[in-house]
Tab-separated table of C-alpha atoms in Angstrom:
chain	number	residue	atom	x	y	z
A	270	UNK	CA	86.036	96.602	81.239
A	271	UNK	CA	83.848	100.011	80.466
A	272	UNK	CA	80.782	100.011	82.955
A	273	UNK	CA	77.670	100.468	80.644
A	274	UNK	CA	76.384	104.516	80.412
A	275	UNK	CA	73.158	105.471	81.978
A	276	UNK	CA	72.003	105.903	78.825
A	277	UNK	CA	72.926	102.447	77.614
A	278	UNK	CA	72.064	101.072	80.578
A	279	UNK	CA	68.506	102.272	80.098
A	280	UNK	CA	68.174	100.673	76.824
A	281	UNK	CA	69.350	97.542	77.944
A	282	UNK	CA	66.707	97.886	80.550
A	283	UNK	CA	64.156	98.561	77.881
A	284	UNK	CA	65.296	95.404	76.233
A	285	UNK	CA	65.397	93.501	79.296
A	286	UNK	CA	61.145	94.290	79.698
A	287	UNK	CA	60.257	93.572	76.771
A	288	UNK	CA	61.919	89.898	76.922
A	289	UNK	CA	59.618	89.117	79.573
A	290	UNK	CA	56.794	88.316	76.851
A	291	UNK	CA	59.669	85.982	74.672
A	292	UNK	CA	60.576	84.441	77.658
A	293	UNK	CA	56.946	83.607	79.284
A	294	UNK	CA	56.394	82.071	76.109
A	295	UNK	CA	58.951	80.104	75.038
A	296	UNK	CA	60.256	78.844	78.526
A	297	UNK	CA	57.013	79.398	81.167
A	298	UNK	CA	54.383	78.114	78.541
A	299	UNK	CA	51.756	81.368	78.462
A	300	UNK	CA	48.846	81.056	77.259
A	301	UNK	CA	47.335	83.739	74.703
A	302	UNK	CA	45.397	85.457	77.638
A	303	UNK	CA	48.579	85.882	79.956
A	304	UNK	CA	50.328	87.302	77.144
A	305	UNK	CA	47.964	89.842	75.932
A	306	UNK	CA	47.604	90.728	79.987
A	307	UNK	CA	51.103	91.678	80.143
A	308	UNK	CA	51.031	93.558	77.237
A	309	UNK	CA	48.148	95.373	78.814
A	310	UNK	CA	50.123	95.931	82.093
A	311	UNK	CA	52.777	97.193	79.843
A	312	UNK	CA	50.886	100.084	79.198
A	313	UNK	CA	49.973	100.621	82.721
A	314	UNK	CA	53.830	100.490	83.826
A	315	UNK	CA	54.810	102.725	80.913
A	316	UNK	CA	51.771	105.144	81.590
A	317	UNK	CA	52.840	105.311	85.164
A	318	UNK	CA	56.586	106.068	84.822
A	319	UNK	CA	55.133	108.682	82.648
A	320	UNK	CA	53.535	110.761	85.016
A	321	UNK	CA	56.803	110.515	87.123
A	322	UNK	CA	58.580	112.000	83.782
A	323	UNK	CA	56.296	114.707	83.529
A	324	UNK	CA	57.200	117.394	85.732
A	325	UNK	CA	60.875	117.072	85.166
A	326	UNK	CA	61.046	117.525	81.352
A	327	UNK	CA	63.192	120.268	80.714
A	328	UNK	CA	62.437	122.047	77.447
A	329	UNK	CA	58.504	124.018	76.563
A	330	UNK	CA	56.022	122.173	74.765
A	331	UNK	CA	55.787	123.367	71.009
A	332	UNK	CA	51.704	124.187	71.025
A	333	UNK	CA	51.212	125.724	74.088
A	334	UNK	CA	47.908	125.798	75.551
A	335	UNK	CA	47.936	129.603	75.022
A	336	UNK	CA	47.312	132.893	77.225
A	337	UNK	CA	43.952	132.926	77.112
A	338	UNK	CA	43.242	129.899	78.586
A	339	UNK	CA	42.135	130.319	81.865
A	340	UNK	CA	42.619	127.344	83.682
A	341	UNK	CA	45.893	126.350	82.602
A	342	UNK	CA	47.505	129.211	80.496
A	343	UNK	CA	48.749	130.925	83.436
A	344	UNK	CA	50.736	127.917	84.488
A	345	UNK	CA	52.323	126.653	81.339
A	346	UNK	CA	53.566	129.880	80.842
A	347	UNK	CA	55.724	130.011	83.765
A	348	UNK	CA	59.335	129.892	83.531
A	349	UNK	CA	61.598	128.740	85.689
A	350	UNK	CA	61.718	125.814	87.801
A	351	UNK	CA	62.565	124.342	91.733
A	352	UNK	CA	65.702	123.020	92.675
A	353	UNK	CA	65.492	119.653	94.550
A	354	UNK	CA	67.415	118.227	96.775
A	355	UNK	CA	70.020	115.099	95.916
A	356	UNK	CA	70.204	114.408	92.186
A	357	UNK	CA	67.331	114.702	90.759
A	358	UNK	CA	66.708	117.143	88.464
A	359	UNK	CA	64.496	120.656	88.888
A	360	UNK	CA	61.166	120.235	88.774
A	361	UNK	CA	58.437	122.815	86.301
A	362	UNK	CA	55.733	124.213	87.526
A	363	UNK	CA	54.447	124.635	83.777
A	364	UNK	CA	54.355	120.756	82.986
A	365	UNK	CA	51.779	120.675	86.099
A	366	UNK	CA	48.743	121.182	83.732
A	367	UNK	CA	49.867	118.632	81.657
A	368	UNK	CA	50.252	116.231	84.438
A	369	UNK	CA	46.930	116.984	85.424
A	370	UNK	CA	45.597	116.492	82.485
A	371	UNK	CA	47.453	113.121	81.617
A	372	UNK	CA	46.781	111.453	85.538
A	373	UNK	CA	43.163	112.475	85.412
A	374	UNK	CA	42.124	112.316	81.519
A	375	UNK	CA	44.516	110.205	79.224
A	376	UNK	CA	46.048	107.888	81.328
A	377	UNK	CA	42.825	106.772	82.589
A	378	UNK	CA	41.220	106.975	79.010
A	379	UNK	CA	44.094	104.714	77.654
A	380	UNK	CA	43.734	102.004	80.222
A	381	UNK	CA	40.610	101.924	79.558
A	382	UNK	CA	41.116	101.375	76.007
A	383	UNK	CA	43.552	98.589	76.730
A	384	UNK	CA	41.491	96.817	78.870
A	385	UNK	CA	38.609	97.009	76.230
A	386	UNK	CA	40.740	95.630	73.552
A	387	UNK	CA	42.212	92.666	76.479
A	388	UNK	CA	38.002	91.962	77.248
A	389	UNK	CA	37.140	91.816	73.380
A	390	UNK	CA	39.708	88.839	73.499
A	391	UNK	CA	37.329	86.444	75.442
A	392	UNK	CA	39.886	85.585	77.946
A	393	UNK	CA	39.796	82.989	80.429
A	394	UNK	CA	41.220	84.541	83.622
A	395	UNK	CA	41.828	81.769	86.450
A	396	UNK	CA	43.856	82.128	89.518
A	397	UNK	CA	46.656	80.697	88.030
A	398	UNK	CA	46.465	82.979	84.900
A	399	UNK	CA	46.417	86.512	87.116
A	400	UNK	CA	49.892	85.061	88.775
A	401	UNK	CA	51.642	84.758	85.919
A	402	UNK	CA	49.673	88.251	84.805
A	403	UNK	CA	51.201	89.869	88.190
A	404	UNK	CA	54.622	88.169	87.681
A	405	UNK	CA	55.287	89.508	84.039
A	406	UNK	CA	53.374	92.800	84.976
A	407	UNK	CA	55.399	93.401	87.637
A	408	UNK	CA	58.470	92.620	85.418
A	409	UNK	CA	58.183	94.930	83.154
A	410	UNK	CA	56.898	97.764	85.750
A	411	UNK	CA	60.696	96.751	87.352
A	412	UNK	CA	62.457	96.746	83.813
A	413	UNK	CA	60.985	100.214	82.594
A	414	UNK	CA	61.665	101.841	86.323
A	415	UNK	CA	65.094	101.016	85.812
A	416	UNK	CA	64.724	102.749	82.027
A	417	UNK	CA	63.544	105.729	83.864
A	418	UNK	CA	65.754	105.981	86.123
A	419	UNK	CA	69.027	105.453	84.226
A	420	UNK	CA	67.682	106.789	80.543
A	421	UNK	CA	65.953	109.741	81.497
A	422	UNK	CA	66.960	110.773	84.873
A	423	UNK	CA	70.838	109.603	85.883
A	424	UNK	CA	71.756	110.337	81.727
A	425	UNK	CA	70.111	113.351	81.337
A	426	UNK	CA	66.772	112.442	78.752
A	427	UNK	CA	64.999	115.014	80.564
A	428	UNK	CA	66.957	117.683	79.301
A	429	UNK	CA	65.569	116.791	75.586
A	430	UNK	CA	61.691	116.495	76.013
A	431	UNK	CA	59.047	118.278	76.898
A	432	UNK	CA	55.596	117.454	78.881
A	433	UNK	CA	53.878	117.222	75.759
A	434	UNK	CA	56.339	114.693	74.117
A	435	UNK	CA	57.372	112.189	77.299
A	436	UNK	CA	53.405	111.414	76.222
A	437	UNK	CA	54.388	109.956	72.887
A	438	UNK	CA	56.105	106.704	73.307
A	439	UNK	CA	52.729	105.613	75.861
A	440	UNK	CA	50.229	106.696	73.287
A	441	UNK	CA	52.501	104.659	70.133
A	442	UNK	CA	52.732	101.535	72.856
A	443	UNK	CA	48.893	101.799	72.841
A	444	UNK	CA	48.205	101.674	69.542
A	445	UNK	CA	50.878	99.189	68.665
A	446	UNK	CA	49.765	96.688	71.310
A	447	UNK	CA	46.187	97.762	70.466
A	448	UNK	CA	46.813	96.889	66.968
A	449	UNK	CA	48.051	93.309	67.917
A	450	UNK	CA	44.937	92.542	70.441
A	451	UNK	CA	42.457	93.850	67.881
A	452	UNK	CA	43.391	91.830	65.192
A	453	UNK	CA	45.166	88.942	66.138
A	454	UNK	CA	44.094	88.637	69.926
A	455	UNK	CA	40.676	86.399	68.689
A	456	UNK	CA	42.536	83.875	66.222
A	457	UNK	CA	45.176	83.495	69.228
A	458	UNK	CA	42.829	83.017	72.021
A	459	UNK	CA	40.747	80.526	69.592
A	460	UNK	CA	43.365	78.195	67.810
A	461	UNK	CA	45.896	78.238	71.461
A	462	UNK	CA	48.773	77.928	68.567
A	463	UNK	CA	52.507	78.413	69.938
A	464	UNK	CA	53.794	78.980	66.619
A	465	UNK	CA	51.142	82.118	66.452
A	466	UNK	CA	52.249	82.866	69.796
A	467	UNK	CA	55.881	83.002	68.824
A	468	UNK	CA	54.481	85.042	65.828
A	469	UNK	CA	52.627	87.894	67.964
A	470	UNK	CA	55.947	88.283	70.274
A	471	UNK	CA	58.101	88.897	67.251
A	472	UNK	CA	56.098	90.785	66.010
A	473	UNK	CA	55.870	93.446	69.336
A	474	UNK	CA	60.007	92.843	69.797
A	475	UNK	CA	60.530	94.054	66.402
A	476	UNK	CA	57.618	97.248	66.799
A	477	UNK	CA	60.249	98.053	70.405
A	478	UNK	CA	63.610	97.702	68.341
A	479	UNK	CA	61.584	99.941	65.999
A	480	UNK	CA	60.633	102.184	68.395
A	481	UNK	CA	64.703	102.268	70.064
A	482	UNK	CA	65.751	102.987	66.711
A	483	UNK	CA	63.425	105.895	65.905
A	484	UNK	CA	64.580	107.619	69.000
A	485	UNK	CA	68.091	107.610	68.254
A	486	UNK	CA	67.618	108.258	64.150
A	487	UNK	CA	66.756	111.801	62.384
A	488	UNK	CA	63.799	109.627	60.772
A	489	UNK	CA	60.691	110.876	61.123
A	490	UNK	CA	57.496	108.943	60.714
A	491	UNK	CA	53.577	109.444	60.779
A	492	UNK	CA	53.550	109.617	64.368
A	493	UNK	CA	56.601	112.217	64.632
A	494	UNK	CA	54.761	114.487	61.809
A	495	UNK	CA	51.481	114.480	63.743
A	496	UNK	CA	52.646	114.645	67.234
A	497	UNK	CA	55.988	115.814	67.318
A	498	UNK	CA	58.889	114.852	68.681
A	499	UNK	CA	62.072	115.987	71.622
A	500	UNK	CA	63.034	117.580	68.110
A	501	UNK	CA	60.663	119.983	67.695
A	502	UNK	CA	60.656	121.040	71.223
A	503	UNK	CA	61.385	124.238	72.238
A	504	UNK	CA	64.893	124.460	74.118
A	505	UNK	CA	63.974	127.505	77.025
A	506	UNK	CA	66.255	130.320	76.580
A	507	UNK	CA	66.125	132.810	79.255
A	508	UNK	CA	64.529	136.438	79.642
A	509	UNK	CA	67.120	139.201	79.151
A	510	UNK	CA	67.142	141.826	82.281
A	511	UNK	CA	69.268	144.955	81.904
A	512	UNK	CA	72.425	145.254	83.882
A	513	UNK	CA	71.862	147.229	86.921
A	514	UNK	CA	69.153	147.637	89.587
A	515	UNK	CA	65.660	148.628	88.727
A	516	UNK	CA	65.006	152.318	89.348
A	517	UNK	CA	61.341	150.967	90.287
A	518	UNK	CA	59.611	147.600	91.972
A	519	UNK	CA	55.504	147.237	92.302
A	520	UNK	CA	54.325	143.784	93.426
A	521	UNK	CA	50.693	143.226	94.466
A	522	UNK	CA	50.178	142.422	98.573
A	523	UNK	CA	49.927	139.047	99.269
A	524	UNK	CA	46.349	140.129	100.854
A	525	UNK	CA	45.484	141.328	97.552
A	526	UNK	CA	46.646	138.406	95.380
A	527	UNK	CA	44.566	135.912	97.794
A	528	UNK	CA	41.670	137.503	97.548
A	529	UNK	CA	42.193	137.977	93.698
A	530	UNK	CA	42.737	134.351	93.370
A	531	UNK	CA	39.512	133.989	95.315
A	532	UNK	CA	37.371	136.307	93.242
A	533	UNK	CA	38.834	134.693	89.779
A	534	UNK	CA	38.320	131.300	91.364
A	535	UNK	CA	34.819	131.740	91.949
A	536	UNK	CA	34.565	133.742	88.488
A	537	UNK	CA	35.764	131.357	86.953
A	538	UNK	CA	32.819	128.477	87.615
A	539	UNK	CA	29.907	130.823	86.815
A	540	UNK	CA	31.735	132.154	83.662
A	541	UNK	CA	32.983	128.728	82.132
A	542	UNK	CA	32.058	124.889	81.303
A	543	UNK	CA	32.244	124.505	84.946
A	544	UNK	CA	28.472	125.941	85.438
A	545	UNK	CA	26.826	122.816	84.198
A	546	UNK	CA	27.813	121.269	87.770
A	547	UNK	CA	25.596	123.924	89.647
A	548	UNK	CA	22.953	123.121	87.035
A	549	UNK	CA	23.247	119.062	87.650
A	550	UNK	CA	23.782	119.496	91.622
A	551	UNK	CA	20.877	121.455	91.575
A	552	UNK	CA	18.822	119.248	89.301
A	553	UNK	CA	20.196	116.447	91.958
A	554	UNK	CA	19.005	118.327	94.822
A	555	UNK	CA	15.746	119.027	92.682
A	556	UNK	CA	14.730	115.283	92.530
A	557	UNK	CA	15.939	114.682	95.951
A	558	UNK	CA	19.585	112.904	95.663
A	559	UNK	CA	21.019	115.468	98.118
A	560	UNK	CA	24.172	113.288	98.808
A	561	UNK	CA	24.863	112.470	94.948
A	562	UNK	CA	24.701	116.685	94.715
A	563	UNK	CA	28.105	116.812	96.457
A	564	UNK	CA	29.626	115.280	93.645
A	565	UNK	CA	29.290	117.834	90.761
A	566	UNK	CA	30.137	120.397	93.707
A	567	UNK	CA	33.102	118.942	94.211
A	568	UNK	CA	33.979	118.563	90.945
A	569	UNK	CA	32.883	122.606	90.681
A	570	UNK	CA	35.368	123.463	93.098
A	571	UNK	CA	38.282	121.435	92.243
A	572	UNK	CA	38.494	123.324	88.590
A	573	UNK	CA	38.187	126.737	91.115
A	574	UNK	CA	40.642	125.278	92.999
A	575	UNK	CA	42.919	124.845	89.929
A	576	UNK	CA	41.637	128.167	88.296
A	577	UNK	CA	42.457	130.202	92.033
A	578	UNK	CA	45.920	128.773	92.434
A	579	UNK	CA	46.765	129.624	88.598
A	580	UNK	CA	45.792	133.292	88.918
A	581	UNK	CA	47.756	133.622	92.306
A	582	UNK	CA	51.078	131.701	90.908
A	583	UNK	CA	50.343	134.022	87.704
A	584	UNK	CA	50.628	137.268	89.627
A	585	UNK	CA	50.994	136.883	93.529
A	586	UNK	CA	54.672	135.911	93.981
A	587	UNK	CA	55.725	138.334	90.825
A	588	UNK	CA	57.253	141.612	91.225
A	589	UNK	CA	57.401	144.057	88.117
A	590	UNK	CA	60.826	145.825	87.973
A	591	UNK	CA	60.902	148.771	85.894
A	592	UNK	CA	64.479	149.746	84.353
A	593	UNK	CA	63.821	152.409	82.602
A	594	UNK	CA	62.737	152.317	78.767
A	595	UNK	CA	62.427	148.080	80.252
A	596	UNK	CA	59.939	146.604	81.787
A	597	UNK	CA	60.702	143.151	83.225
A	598	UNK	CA	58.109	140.434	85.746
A	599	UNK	CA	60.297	138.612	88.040
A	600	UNK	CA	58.325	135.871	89.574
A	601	UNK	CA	60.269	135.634	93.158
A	602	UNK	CA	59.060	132.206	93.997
A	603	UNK	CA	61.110	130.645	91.217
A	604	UNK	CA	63.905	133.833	90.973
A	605	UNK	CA	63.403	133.609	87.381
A	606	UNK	CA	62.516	136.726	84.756
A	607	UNK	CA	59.292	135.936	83.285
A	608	UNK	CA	59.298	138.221	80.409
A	609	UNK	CA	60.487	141.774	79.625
A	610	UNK	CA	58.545	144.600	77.486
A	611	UNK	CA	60.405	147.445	75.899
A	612	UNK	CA	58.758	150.760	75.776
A	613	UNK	CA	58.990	151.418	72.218
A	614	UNK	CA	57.148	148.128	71.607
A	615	UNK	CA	54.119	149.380	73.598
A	616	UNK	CA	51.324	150.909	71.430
A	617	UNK	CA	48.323	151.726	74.386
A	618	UNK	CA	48.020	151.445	77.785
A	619	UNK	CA	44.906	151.055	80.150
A	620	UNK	CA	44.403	151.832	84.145
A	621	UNK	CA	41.151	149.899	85.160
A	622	UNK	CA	39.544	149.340	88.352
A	623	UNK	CA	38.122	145.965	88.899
A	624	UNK	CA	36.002	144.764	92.237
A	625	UNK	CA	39.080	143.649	93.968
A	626	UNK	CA	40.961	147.309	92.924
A	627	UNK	CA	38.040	149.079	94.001
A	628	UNK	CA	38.184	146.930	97.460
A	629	UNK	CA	41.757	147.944	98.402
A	630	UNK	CA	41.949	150.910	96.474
A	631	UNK	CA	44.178	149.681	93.635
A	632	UNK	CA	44.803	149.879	89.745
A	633	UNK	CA	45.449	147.497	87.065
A	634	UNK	CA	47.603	148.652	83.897
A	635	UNK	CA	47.397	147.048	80.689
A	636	UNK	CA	50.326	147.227	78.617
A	637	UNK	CA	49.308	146.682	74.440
A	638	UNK	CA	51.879	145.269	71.854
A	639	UNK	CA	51.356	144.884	68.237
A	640	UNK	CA	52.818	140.632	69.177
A	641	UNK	CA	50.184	138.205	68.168
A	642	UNK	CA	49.643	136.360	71.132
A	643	UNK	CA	47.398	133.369	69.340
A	644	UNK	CA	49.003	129.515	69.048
A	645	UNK	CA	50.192	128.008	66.134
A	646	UNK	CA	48.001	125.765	64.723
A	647	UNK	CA	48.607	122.888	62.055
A	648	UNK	CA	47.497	119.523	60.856
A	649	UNK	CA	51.237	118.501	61.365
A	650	UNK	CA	54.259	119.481	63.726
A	651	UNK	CA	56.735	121.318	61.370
A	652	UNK	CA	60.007	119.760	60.733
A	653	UNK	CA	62.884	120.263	63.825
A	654	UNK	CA	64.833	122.489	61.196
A	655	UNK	CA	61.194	124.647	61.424
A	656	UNK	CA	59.952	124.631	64.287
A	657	UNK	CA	59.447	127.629	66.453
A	658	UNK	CA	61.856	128.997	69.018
A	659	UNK	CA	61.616	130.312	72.443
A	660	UNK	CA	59.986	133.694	72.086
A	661	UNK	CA	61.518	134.802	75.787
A	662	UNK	CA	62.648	138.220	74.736
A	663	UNK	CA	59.175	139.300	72.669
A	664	UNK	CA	57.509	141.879	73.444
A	665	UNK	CA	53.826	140.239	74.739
A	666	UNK	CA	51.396	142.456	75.581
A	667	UNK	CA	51.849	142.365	79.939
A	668	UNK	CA	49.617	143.347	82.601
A	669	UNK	CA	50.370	144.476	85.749
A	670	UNK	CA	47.312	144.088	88.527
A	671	UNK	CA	46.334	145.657	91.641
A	672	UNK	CA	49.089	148.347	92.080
A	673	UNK	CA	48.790	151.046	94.838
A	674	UNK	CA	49.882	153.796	92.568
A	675	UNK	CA	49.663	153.488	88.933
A	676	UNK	CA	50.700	156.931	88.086
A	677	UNK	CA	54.493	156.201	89.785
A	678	UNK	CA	54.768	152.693	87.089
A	679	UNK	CA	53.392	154.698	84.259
A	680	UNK	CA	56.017	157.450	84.790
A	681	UNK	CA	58.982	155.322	85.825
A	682	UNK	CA	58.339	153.535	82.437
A	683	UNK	CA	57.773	156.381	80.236
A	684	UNK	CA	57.209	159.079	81.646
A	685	UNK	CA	53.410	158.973	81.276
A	686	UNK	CA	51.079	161.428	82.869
A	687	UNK	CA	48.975	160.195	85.582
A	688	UNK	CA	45.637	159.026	84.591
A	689	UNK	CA	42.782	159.712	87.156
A	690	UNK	CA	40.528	156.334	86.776
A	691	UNK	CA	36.732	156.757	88.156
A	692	UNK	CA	35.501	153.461	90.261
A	693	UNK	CA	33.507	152.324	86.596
A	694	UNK	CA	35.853	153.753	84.271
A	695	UNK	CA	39.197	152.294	82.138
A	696	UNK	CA	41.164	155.192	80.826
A	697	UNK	CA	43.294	154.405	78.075
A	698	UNK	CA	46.417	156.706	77.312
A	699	UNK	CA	49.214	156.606	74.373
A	700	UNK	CA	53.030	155.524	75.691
A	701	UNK	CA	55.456	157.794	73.934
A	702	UNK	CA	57.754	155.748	71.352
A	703	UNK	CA	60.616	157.697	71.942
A	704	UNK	CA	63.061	158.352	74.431
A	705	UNK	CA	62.992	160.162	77.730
């Protein structure tokens, strides 16, 4: 006999969870409230097997958050990822902001919703009821592990989502279940009927077949066409390097990077959102509550923290490698190309002095393109047949900070005279569109 595939095995495992409700039911006589708190703990299990997906999903989300964000733009836009040891598969530094923002903002937000919808119930919860809560909870945290790990991990599933998407089937489970508790979670509790009972469990099997279905089917419905889909993922495709070795290499010192990082890092909270915490700490501090003041400062420098170690990951491990009419950023951590500009794609070019430059005695070059850099934006994800591809090999504009001698990159690339830049000043030259 054929051993079941991981894949199968994963939707067996998926079926096996969600008999947990049919069977507390039928054979373990629920009531209404321990049934509506395993659908809540459900959500929990599936939220939290989530996050674990997260930073292994393979492909790039289709709406990035976009270059300009500082925070998190710097991060998503890394290619590349870290091999681990055993099997499991590498893991992406770019779906890090959108673990982040999923352990810290929407998982929390959607438990909180569930267990809004479970308290609007009226439940009766006695000692006997949070056993048999714990028991199927725990259940279903066991059947949709051993989804995870035979589904997505041991059968490949990673390979077909993104970040952004591994967050659909949670957010669909929320408002499914959500749906159920809302409307039919009152009349249960009230009338204690085991023929509604048997009604409500039906009616969340058939929403999971539904759900098994949709995943394995080219149908796409109004959830698909507002959020998107594996299919409309972007499958990476890597950055082209010319063959040969690169006739020139500039990388900023790690000295330099750090205290980059720094300086953007503390930038970054007087120049953002993030200066309303100095305004409440100090309004805190103001009225006395010296200890509750710690708080928004904290919360001040953990955004820092995440804007500092996104500028040094952006630049600080990267080395530019210039082969001839080619430029290409090589990020050396993850010995993967980042992206490549061609010379005849470059329309200006800047040498500026910031505070850092003017501190170690370093330039920063701006490369210009005529590529709009700007996210798509739409009501509705396009169809997989329209959806955007990887855009590895376009030519973005690309800047190249804190290098000791600007002059040597400008002419390695093309053969640009040397600019002189004044400690204030930002020079701007023209790149010649031909050849050398």
């Amino acid at each position: 006999m054929r051993p079941p595939s991981p894949r199968d095995s994963g939707v067996l495992a998926v079926l096996a969870s969600n008999a947990v409700a049919p069977v507390g039911v039928l054979f373990l006589d629920w009531s209404p409230t321990v049934l509506f708190g395993v659908f809540v703990a459900e959500i929990a299990a599936v939220l939290c097997w989530t996050l674990v997906k997260i930073p292994f999903a393979a492909k790039r989300p289709n709406n990035a958050i976009g270059d300009g964000d500082r925070l998190f733009g710097p991060l998503q836009a890394k290619r590349g990822g870290v091999s681990l040891p055993r099997s499991l598969p590498r893991f992406y530094p770019r779906n890090v902001p959108t673990l982040l923002i999923a352990a810290f903002l929407l998982v929390p937000l959607e438990l909180a919703v569930a267990f809004v919808a479970f308290g609007l119930t009226d439940p009766v919860v006695t000692d006997v009821v949070a056993g048999q809560i714990l028991l199927g909870g725990v259940s279903v945290f066991v059947g949709r592990g051993v989804e995870t790990v035979t589904g997505y991990f041991a059968a490949g599933g990673y390979r077909d989502h993104s970040a952004r998407s591994v967050l659909l089937p949670p957010f669909k489970l929320l408002f499914a279940v959500g749906l159920l508790l809302f409307v039919f979670g009152p009349f249960a509790i009230e009338l204690e009927n085991d023929v509604f009972l048997v009604i409500l469990v039906g009616l969340k099997f058939l929403y999971d077949l539904r759900a098994l279905q949709l995943e394995r089917s080219e149908t796409r419905g109004v959830f698909y066409r507002l959020y998107g889909s594996e299919e409309t993922e972007i499958e990476p495709i890597p950055v082209e390097v010319p063959a040969g070795a690169p006739t020139y290499r500039t990388t900023p010192a790690r000295s330099v990077a750090l205290t980059d990082a720094v300086s953007q890092s503390l930038r970054y909270t007087v120049t953002s959102g993030v200066l309303w915490c100095y305004g409440v700490a100090a309004a805190l501090v103001f009225f006395g509550a010296w200890t509750f003041a710690l708080a928004p400062l904290a919360l001040a420098a953990a955004f820092g923290t995440i804007r500092g170690t996104s500028r040094y990951l952006a630049y600080g491990p990267v080395e530019f490698r210039c082969y001839g009419d080619v430029l290409v950023a090589h990020d050396a951590l993850l010995d993967e190309p980042q992206a490549r500009l061609e010379r005849d794609a470059v329309t200006d070019v800047s040498v500026s002095t910031d505070a850092v430059d003017r501190l170690f005695g370093t330039e920063t070059i701006r490369f210009e393109t005529g590529v709009d850099t700007s996210p798509d934006v739409g009501l509705t994800v396009p169809d997989p047949e329209e959806a955007r591809t990887d855009d590895a090999n376009a030519n973005h504009p690309m800047t190249i900070p804190h290098v000791e001698d600007a002059a040597a990159v400008l002419d390695a690339f093309g053969d640009v005279d040397e600019t002189e830049t004044g400690p204030e000043t930002e020079v701007e030259t023209t790149v010649p569109s031909g050849d050398d």
